[in-house]
Every structure is written in C-alpha cells, then in structure tokens.
GROMACS .gro file of C-alpha atoms in nm:
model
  229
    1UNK     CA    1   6.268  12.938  13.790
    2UNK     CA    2   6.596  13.114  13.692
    3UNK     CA    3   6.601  13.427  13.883
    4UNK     CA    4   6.957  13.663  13.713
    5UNK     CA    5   6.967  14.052  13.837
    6UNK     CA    6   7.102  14.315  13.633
    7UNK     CA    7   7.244  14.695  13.726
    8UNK     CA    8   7.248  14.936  13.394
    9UNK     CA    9   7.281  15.259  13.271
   10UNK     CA   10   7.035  15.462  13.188
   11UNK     CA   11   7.042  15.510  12.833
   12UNK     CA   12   6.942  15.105  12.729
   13UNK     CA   13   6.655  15.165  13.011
   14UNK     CA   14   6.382  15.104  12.766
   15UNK     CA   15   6.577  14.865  12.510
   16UNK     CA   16   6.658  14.610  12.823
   17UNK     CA   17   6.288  14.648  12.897
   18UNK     CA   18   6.193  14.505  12.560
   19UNK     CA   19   6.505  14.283  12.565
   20UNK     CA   20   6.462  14.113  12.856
   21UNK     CA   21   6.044  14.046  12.758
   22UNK     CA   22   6.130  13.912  12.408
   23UNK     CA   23   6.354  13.694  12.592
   24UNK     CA   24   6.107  13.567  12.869
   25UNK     CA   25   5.912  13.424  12.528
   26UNK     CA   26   6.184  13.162  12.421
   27UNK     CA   27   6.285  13.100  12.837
   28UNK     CA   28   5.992  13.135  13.024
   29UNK     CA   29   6.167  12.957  13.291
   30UNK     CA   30   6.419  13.243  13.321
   31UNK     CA   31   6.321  13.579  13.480
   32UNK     CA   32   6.550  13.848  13.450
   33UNK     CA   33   6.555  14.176  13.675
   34UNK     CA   34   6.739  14.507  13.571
   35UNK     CA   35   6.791  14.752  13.777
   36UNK     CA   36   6.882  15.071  13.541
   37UNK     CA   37   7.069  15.374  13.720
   38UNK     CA   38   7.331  15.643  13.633
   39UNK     CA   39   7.604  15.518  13.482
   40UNK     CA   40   7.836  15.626  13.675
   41UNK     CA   41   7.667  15.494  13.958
   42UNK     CA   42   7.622  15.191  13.833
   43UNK     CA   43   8.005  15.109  13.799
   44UNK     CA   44   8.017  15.210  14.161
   45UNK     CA   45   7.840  14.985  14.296
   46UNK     CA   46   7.939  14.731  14.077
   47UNK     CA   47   8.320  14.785  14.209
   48UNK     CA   48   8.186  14.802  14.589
   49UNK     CA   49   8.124  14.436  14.555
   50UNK     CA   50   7.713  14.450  14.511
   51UNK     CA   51   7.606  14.079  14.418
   52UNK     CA   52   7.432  14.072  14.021
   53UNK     CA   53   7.466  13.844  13.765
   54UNK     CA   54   7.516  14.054  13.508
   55UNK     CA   55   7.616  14.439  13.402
   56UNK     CA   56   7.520  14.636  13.101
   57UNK     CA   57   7.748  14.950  13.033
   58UNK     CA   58   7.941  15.132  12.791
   59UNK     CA   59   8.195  14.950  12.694
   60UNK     CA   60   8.499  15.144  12.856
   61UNK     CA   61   8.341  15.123  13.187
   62UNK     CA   62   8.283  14.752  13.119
   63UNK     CA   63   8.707  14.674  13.053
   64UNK     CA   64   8.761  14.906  13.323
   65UNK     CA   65   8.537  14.638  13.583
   66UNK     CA   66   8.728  14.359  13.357
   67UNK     CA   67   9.050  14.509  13.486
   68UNK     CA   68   8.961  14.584  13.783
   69UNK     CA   69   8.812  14.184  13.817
   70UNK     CA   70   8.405  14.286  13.897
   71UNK     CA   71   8.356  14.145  13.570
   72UNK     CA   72   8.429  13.791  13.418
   73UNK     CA   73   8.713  13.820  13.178
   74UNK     CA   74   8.634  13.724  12.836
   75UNK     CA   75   8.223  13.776  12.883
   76UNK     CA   76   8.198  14.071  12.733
   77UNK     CA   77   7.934  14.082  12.428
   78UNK     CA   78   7.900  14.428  12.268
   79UNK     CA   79   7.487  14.484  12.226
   80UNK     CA   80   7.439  14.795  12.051
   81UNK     CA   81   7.582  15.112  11.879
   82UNK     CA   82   7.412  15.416  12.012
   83UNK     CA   83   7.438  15.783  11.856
   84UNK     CA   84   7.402  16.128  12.025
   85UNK     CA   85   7.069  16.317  11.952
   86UNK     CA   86   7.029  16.707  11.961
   87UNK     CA   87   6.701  16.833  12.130
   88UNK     CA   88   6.504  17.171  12.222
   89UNK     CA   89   6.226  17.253  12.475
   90UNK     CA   90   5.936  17.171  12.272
   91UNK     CA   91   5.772  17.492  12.115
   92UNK     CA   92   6.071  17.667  12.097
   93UNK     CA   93   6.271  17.772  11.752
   94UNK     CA   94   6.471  17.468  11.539
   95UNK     CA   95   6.815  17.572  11.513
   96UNK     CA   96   7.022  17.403  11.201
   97UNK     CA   97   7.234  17.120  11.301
   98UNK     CA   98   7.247  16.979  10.950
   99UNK     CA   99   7.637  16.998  10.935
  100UNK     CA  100   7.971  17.032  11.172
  101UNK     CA  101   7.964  17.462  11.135
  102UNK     CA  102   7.588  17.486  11.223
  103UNK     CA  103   7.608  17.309  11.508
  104UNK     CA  104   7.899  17.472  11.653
  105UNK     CA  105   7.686  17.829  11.616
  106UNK     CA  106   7.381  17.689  11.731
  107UNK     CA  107   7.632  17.595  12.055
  108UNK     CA  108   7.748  17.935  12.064
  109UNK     CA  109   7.398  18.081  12.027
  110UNK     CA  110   7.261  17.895  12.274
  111UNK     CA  111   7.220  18.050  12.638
  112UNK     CA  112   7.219  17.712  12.815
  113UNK     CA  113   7.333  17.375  12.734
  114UNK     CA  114   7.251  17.014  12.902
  115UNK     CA  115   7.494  16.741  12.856
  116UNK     CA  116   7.501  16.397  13.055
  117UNK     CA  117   7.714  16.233  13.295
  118UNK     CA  118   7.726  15.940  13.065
  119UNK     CA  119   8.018  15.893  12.767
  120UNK     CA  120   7.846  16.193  12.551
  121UNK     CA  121   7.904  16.423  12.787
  122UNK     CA  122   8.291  16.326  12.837
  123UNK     CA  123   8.324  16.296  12.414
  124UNK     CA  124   8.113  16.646  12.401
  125UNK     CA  125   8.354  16.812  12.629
  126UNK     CA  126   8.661  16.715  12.412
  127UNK     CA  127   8.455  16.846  12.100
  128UNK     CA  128   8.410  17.159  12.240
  129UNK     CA  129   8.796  17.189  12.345
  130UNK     CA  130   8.857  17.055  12.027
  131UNK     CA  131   8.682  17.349  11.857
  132UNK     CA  132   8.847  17.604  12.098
  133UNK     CA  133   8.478  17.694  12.240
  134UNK     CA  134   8.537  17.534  12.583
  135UNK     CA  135   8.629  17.823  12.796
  136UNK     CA  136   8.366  18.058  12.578
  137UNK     CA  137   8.066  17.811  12.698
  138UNK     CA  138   8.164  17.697  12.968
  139UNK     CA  139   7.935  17.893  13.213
  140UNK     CA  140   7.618  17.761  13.006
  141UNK     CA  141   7.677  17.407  13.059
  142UNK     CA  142   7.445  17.246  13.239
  143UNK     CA  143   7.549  16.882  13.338
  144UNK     CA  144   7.259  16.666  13.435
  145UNK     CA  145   7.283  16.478  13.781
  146UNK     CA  146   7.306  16.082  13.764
  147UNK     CA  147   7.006  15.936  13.582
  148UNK     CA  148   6.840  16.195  13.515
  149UNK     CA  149   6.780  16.243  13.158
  150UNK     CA  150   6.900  16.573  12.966
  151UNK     CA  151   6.489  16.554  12.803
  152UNK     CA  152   6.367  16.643  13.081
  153UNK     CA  153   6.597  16.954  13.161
  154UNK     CA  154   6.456  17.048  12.814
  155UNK     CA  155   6.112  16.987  12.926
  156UNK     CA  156   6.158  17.166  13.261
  157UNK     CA  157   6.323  17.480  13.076
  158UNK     CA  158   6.630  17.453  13.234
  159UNK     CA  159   6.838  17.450  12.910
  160UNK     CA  160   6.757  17.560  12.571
  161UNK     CA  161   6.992  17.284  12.423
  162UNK     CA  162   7.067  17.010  12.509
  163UNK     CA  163   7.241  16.648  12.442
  164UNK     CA  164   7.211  16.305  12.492
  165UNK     CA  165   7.181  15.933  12.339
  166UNK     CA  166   6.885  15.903  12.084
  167UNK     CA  167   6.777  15.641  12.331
  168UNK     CA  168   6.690  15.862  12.622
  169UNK     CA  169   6.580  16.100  12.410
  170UNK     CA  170   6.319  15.976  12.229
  171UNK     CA  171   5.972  15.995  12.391
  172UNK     CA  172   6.027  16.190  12.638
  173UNK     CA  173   5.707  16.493  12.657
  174UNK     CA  174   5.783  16.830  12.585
  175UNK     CA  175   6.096  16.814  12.396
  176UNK     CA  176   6.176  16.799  12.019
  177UNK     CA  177   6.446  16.581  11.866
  178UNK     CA  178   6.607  16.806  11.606
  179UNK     CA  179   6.815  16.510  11.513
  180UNK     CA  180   7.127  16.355  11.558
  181UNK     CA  181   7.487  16.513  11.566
  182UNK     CA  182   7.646  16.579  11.203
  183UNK     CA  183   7.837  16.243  11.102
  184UNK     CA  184   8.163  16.417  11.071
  185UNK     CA  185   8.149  16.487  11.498
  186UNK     CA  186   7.876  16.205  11.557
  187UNK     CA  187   7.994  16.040  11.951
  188UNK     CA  188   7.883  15.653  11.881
  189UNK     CA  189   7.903  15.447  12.205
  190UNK     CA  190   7.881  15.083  12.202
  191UNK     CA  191   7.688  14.938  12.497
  192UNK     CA  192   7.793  14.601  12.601
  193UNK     CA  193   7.693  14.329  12.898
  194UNK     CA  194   7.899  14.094  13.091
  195UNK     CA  195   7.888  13.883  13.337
  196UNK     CA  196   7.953  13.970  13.742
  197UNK     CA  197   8.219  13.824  13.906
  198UNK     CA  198   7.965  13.760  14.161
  199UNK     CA  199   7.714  13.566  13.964
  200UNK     CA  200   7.651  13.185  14.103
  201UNK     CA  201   7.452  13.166  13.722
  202UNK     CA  202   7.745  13.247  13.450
  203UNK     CA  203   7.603  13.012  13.228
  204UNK     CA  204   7.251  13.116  13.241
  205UNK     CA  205   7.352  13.522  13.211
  206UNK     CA  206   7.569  13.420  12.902
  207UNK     CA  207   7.315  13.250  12.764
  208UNK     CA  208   7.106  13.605  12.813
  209UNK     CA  209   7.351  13.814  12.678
  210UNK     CA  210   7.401  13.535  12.423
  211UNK     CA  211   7.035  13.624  12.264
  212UNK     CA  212   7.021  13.937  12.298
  213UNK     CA  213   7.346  13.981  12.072
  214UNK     CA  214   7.172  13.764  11.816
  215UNK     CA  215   6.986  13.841  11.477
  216UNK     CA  216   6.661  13.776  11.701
  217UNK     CA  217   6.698  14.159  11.888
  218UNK     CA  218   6.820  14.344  11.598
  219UNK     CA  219   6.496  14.492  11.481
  220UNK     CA  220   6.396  14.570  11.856
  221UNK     CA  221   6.746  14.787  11.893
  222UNK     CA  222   6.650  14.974  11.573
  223UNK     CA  223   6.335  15.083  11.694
  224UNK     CA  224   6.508  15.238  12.039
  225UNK     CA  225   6.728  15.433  11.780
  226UNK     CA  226   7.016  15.224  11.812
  227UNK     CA  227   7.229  14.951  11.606
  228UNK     CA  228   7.315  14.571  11.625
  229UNK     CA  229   7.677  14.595  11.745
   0.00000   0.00000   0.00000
C-alpha cells in the first residue's frame, strides 16, 4: 500500500474528496490523505518545511512554493477553473446581480459584506478600488478567518452579502446562491497540484495528479461547480 499525504485549500475540499475516491477505484493499492485548510495556511506550512507529497493551491501560491523550492519545479498540473458565487442569508430578499451596475448597488446597498482570505477576496478588493467604492465600504467588510467558509457567515447572520468560490458555496444550509459574479467582473482562479519537495513518492503523486487532470475527472469537477482546466 501506497500511502501519499496532501495539504489543500479549502475551496477543492469536497472536489479532492470525490477525486481522490474515484481514484482509489483504478489504484486500490494507493491511498491518498488530504488534509484541506485555509489557504493561506496551507502555504505556511508548506514553506515551514512540513513533510507531504503533494499540494493543491491556487496557482499563484503554487509558483510562489516553486520559487521559493517547497515545490518540485516543473510538477505543476492546473486541475480546475473555479468562479466566484454571490450568496444571501437564506430567507432574506434576492438582490439583482444579473450585470456589472447591479452588482455594484447591491454592494453599496448592502450593510455587511463577507469576503475570503482566499484569491477572491484579494481580486474583490481590487474590484472594489477599481470601482472607486473601496473607502465607501470599507467598514462593512467582513473578512472571514482561515477556513472558514463565507456560507456560513451568511448562515450565522453575520453578513447580509457575501462572496466566495461556487465550490464552498454550494450546499452549505441556510444560505442562497443568487449566482455567480457578472462575466464582465467574473474572478476565475485556477487550482492546481504539485508535487512537495519533500515527497520520497514523486512518481506515485504525479501519477495522482496525472488522473485527476485527465478526461476521467472532468464530469466530477462540473458537478462541484467548477471546470476542467
């Protein structure tokens, strides 16, 4: 038995979950453990020198543990393409998101907003400079701590709108997915893995991340809300 650990972000929880069984059905003789954190977090511990075989990130934080040589050079296989979802506490009026201008007044409406730690919440932040709404809402922002998901600041009533990847949105109780962000200011983050610097099993994690890149997983990323990369 092939034993490879993993350390992840948060927002291909559920999609590594489904990954990693559809994979234990062609390699039984392979078990593969992921360990699914902040994102931020994850990186950390990545560059602090903790021992896995392989890392699944965004892929700016991946070429940053490339650079920084945490990460195997040349290992990096882009899994997915994940979009930005829009959500409300569930119950609670639908604002219109349907375009770039009714999303920007639903912002301003809005008493509180919850944005992530993760990329959205960097690419949100320019957005809202970029609109010249940053200093306007900048008391209503709510940033949610390290893997915990925006949904469940929704749920909890802690913000009244709030934004995250489809991903970690969907499913989550007491929330409603009004959609996702307008094309024209859509934030689409690929997710890639690679292989640890640390890993004594190179072969066997690219073989992992090998498959799961494949025409094999491509329905399974659809139904988390994401894309084949």
């Amino acid at each position: 038995m092939t034993t490879l650990r993993l350390i992840s972000s948060m927002a291909t929880k559920p999609l590594l979950a489904d990954l990693v069984a559809l994979y234990r059905t062609h390699n039984p003789e392979v078990q593969v453990l992921v360990e699914s954190v902040g994102g931020v977090d994850a990186a950390k511990r990545v560059q602090a020198g903790e021992a896995f075989d392989g890392v699944v990130l965004a892929s700016d934080a991946i070429d940053k543990l490339v650079a920084s040589g945490h990460v195997l050079v040349g290992s990096r296989v882009d899994l997915v393409l994940s979009g930005v979802a829009v959500a409300v506490p569930a119950g609670q009026a639908l604002p219109d998101i349907s375009t770039e201008a009714a999303l920007k007044a639903a912002i301003l409406a809005a008493p509180s907003l919850g944005v992530s730690t993760g990329p959205s919440g960097v690419q949100l932040a320019k957005q809202f400079e970029a609109w010249g709404i940053a200093e306007q809402i900048k008391d209503r922002i709510v940033q949610a701590k390290p893997g915990v998901p925006v949904g469940a600041l929704l749920a909890q009533g802690e913000v009244a709108l709030g934004f995250q990847q489809l991903s970690e949105m969907r499913g989550v109780a007491g929330i409603t997915v009004l959609g996702p962000l307008p094309e024209a200011v859509q934030i689409t983050t690929t997710f890639s893995g690679s292989v640890a610097s640390s890993s004594a099993q190179t072969e066997a994690m690219r073989a992992v991340l090998a498959f799961w890149a494949s025409p094999a997983c491509q329905t399974l990323k659809e139904e988390h809300g994401m894309h084949a990369a």
